[in-house]
XYZ file of C-alpha atoms in Angstrom:
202
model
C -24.595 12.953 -12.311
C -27.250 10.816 -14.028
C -30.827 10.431 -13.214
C -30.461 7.174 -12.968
C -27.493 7.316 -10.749
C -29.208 10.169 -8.399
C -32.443 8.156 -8.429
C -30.633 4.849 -6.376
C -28.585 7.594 -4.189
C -32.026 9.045 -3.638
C -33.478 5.658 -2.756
C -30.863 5.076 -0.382
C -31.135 8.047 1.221
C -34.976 7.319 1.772
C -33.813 4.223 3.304
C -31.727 5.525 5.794
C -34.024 7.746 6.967
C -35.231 7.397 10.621
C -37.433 5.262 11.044
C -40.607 6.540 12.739
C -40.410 3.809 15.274
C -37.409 1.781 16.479
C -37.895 -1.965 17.611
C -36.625 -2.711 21.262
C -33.070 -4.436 21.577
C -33.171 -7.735 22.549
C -31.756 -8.695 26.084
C -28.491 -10.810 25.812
C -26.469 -11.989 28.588
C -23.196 -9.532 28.372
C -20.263 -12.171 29.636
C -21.020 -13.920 25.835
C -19.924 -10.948 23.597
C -16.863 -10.179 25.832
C -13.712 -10.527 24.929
C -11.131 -11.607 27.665
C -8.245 -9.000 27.012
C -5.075 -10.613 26.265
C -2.789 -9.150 28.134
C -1.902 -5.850 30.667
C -2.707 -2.557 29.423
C -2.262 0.861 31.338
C -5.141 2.350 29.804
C -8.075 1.150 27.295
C -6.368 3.716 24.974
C -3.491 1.164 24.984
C -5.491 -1.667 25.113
C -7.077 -0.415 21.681
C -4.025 0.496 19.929
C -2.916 -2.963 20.467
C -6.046 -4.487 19.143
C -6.189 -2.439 16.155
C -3.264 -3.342 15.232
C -3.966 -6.522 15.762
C -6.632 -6.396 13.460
C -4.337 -5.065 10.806
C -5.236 -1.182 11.379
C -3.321 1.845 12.283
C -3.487 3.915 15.387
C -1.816 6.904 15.590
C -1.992 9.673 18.634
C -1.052 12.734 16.725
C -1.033 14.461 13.317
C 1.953 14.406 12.474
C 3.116 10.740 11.848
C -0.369 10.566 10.253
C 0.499 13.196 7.910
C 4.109 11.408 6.953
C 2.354 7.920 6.174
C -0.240 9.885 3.944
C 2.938 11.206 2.315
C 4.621 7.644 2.460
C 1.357 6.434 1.318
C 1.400 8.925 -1.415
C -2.107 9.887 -0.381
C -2.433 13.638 -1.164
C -5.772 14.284 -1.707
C -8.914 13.724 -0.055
C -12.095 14.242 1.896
C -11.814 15.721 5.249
C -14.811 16.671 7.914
C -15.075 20.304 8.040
C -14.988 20.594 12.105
C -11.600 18.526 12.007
C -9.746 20.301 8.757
C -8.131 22.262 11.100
C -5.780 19.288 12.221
C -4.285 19.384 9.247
C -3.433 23.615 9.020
C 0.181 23.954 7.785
C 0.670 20.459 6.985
C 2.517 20.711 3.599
C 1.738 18.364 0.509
C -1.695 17.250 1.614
C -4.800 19.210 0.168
C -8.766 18.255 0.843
C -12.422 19.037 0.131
C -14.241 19.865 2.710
C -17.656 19.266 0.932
C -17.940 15.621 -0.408
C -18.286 15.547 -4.091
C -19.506 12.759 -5.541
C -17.571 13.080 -8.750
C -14.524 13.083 -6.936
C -15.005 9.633 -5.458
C -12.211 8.541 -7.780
C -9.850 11.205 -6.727
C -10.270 10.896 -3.243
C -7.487 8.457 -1.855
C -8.399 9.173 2.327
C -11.092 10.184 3.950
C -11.476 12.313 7.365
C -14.214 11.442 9.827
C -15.291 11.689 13.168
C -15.116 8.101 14.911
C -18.164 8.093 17.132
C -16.727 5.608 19.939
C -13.303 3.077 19.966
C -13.797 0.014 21.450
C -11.172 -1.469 23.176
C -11.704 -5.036 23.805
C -11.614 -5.550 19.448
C -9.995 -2.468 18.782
C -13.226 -1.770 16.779
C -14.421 1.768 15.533
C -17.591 2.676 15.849
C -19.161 5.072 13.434
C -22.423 6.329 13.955
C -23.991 8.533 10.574
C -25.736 11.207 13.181
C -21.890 11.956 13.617
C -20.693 11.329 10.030
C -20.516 14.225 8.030
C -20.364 12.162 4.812
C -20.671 8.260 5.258
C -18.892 8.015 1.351
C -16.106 9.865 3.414
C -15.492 7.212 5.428
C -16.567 4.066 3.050
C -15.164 4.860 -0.063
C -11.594 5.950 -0.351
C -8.365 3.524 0.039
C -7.122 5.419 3.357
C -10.070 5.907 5.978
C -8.357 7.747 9.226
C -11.431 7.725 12.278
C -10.793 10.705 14.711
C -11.752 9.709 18.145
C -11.726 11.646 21.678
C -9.567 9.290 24.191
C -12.766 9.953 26.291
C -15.051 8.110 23.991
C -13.169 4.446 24.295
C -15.001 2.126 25.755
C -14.018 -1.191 27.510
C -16.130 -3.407 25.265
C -18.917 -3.864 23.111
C -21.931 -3.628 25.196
C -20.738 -0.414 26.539
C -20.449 0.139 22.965
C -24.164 -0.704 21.937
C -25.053 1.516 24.818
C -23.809 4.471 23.143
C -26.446 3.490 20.087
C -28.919 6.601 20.712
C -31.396 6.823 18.130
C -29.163 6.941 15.268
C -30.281 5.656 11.947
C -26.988 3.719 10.753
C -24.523 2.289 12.643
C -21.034 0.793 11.697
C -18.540 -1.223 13.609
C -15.109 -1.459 11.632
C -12.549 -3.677 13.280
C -9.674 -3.063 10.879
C -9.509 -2.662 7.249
C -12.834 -3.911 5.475
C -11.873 -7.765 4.294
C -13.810 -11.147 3.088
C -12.729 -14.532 2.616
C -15.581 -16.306 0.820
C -13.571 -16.914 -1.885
C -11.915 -20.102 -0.815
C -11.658 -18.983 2.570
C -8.911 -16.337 1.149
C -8.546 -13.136 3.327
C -8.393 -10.403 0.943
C -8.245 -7.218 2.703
C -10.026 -3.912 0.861
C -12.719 -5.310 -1.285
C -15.433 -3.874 -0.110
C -14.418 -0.715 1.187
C -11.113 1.158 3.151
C -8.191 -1.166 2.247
C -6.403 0.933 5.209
C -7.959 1.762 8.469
C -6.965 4.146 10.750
C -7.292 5.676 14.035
C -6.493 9.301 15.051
C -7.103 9.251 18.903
C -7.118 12.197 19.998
C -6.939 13.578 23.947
């Protein structure tokens, strides 16, 4: 790695740092940032599956059709969180690191992480970095695949903000990462995962 390349990581590692004092959130009336669901849902585990997909993500509740799209995908390689590698023991054709290299960043096509909350109203992720074991797991290949407990879905996105703790960083990806302001053209994967997915997990 160059200096110059490991002097702006370094930077933005400074920058993420805690800070050594954290400004109150503002109050805000909660019925303006909810969402009205759509329709019925049996659980907020449905309820999110159907708003991820809505969002043009993937949802999957087990390994193994996650595995087969990889393959389908032709996504072989990657970065995986070491406390969930073991979800993928004995699956056949797909290898992964472990330990985020840096110089892979090319060569890594998904990317494991732990999803820190689901949010069912927007079928939103939530990904906090105190649970990230390596944020360019989860920002920089094609494929990134969020592992969530079913427990830690939440109705909406105050519930959401609630969960906030004293962490440093704090994502919310509602589907693959997209802009449009180029002509007010959608263009889906331009700025980060072109495919997002969630592993939810009971």
């Amino acid at each position: 790695m160059s200096s110059d390349r490991e002097k702006i990581f370094s930077a933005i590692r400074a920058a993420l740092d805690p800070l050594p004092t954290r400004t109150e959130k503002p109050e805000w009336e909660e019925s303006l940032v909810v969402c009205k669901p759509s329709g019925q849902f049996d659980s907020l585990k449905a309820q999110f599956a159907d708003k991820l997909a809505f969002a043009s993500g993937r949802f999957y509740d087990s390994v193994e059709p996650l595995a087969e799209f990889l393959k389908a995908e032709q996504s072989t390689f990657g970065y995986c969180d070491p406390a969930l590698a073991h979800l993928l023991d004995g699956v056949e054709g797909i290898t992964f690191d472990t330990e985020y290299d840096e110089s892979k960043i090319n060569e890594y096509s998904f990317g494991i992480t732990k999803g820190s909350a689901g949010i069912a109203e927007s079928g939103t992720i939530m990904l906090k970095d105190g649970d990230t074991s390596a944020r360019l797991g989860a920002l920089a290949p094609w494929i990134h695949i969020a592992v969530i407990d079913e427990a830690d879905i939440v109705p909406h996105i105050p519930a959401a903000i609630e969960r906030f703790g004293d962490d440093p960083s704090i994502i919310f990806a509602t589907g693959p990462s997209k802009t449009a302001d180029v002509e007010g053209i959608l263009i889906e994967g331009v700025h980060g995962p072109g495919i997002q997915v969630a592993l939810v997990l009971s």
